[in-house]
Short mmCIF file of C-alpha atoms and ligand atoms in Angstrom, two decimals:
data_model
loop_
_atom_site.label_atom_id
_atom_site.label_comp_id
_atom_site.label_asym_id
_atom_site.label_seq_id
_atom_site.Cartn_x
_atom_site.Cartn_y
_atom_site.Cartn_z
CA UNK P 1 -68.04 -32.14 -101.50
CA UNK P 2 -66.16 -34.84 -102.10
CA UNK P 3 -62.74 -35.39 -103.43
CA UNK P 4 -60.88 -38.10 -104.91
CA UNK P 5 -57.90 -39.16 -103.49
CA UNK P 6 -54.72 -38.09 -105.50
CA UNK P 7 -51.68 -40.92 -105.60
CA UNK P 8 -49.54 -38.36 -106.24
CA UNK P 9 -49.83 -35.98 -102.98
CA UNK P 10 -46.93 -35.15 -101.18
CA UNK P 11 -47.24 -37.81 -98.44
CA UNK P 12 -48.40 -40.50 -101.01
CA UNK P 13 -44.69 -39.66 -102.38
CA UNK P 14 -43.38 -40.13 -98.79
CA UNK P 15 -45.07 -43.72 -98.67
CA UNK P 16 -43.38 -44.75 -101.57
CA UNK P 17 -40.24 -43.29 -100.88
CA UNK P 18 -40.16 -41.26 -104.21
CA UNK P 19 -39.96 -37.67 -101.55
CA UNK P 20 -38.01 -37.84 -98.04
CA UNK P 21 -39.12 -37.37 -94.87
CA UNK P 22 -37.88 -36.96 -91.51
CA UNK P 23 -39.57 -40.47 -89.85
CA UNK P 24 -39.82 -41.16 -86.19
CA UNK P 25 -42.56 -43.81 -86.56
CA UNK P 26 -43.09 -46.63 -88.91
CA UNK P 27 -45.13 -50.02 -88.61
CA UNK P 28 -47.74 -51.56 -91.02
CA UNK P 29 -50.48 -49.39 -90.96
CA UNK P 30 -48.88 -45.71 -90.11
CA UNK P 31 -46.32 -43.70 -90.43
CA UNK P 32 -45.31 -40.84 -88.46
CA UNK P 33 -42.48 -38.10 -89.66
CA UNK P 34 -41.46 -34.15 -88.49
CA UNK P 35 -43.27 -32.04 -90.31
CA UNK P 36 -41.13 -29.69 -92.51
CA UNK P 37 -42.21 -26.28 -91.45
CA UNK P 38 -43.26 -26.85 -87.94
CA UNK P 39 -46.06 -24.75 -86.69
CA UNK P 40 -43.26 -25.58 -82.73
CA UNK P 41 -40.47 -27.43 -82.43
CA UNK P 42 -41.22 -31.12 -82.40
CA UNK P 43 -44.62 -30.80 -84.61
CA UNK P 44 -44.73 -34.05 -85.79
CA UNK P 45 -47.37 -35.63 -88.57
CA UNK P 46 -49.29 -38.76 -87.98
CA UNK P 47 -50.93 -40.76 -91.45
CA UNK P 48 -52.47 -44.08 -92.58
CA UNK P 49 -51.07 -45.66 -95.25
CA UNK P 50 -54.46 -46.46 -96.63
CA UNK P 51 -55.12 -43.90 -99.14
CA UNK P 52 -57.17 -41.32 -97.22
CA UNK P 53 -58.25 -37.96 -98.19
CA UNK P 54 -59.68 -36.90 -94.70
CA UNK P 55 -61.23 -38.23 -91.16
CA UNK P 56 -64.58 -38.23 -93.09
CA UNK P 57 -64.02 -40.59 -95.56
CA UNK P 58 -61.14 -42.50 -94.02
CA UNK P 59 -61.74 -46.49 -93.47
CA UNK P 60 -62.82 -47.10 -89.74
CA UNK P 61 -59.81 -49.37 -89.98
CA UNK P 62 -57.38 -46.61 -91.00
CA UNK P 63 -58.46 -43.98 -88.41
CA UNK P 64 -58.08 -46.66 -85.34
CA UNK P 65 -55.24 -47.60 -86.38
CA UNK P 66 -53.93 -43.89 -87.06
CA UNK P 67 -55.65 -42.34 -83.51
CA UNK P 68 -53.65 -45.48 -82.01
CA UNK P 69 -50.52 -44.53 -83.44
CA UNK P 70 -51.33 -40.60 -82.62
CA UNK P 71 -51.01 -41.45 -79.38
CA UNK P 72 -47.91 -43.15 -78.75
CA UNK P 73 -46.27 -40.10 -81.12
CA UNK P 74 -48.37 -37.38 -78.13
CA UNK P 75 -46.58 -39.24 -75.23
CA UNK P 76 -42.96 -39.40 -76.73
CA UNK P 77 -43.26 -36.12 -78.47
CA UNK P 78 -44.01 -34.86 -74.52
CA UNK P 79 -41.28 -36.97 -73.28
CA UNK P 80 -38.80 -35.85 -75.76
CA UNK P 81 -39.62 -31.70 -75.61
CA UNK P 82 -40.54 -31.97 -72.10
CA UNK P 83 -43.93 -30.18 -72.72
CA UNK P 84 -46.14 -29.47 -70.55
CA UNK P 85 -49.01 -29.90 -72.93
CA UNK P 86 -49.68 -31.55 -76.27
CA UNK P 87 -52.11 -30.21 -78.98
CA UNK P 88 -53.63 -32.75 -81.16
CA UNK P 89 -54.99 -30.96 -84.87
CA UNK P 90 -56.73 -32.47 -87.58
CA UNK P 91 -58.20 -30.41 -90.94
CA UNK P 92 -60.53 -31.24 -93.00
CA UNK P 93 -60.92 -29.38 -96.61
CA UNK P 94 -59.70 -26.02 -97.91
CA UNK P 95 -61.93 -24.54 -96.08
CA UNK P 96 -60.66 -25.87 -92.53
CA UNK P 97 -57.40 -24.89 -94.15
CA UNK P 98 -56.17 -28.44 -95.00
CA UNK P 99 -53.42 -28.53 -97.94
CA UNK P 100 -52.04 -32.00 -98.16
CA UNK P 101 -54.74 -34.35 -98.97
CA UNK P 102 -54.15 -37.66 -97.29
CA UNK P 103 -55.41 -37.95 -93.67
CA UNK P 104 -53.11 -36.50 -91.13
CA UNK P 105 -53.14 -35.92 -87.57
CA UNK P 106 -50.65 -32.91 -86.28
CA UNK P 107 -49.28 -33.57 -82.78
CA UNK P 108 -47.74 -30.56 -81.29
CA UNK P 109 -45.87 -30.53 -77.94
CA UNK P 110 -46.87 -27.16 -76.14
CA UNK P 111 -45.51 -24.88 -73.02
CA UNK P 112 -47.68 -22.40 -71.94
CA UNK P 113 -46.36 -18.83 -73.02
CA UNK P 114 -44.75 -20.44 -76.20
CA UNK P 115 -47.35 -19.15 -79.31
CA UNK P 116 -47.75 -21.44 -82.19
CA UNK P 117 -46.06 -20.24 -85.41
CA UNK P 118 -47.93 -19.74 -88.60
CA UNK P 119 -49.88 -22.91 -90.22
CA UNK P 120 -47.16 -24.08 -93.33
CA UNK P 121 -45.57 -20.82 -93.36
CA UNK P 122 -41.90 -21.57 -92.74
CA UNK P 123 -39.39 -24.45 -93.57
CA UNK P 124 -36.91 -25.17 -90.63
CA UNK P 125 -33.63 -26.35 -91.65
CA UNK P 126 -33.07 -30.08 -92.36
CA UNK P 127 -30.60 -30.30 -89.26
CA UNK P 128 -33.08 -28.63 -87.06
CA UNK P 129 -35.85 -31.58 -88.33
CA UNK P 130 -33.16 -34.24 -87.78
CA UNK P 131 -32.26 -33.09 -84.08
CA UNK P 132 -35.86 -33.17 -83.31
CA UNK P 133 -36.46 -36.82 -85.28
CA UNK P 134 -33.51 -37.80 -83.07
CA UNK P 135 -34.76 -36.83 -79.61
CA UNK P 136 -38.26 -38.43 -80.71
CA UNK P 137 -37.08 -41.97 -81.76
CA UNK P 138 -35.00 -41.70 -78.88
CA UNK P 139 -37.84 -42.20 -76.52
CA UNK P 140 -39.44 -44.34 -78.58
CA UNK P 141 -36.80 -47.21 -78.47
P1 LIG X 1 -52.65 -29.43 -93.51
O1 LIG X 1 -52.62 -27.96 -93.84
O2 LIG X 1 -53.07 -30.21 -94.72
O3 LIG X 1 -53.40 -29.78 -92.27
O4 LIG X 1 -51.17 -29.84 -93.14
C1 LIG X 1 -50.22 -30.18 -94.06
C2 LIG X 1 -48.89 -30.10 -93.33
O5 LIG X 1 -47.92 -30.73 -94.13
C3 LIG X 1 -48.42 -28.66 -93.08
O6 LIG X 1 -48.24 -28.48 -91.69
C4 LIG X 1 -47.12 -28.57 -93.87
O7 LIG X 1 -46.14 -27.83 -93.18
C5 LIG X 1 -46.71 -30.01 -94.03
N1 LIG X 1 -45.99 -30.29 -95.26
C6 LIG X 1 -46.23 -29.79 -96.49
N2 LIG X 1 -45.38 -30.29 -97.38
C7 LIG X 1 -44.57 -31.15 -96.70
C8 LIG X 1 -43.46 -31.98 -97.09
O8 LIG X 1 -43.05 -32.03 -98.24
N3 LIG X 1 -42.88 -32.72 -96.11
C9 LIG X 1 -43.29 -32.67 -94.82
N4 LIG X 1 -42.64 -33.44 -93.95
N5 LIG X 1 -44.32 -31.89 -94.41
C10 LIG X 1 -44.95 -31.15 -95.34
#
């Protein structure tokens, strides 16, 4: 079924700066930022900033230039945790369990023997999200 895009979800506040975020990523098309209750440490979101709801009805454009950007936040989230793995997640409608709707990729940096926490259960502390920002950008420059 299909849904309209909504100008005022949470990460359409983050675009226009009207809500903070934790960024680690930023160029004309994208923008990536720690998400605020981080599923492992270093869970990081990756979004257009075409309005999007979802992959399935995202521009062509968008998603390239979002998978593109997905990427580059997989290889220095792995730098920067020194994981051994990275998980790449992606929902689409209620259903699937998505709750923000504007396309987002989760990149999550993973050790084996380190369980995932719950799915938007629990908000880490702002220092905690700005250590992890740091160690991120720090690769990234
Ligand atoms: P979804 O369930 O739609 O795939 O993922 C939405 C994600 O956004 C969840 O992992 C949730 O923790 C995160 N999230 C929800 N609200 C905020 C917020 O205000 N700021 C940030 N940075 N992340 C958020």
């Amino acid at each position: 079924t299909f849904m309209d895009y909504d100008n005022n979800n949470i990460f359409a506040q983050i675009l226009n700066g009207s809500l903070p975020a934790e960024k680690v990523y930023e160029d004309d098309n994208t923008l990536a930022f720690m998400d605020i209750m981080p599923q492992v440490d270093g869970h990081t979101l990756v979004i257009p900033k075409a309005p999007a709801v979802d992959l399935l009805t995202s521009s062509a454009g968008a998603l390239q230039h979002t998978i593109v950007t997905t990427q580059r936040i997989a290889r220095a989230v792995k730098q920067a945790f020194s994981a051994a793995g990275v998980m790449v997640m992606q929902l689409n409608g209620s259903a699937a369990g998505q709750t923000v709707f504007h396309l987002h990729f989760h990149v999550l940096p993973r050790h084996s023997g380190i369980d995932l926490r719950l799915h938007g259960r629990e908000q880490a502390a702002p220092e905690v999200l700005a250590e992890h920002a740091r160690r991120i950008r720090a690769v990234l420059t």
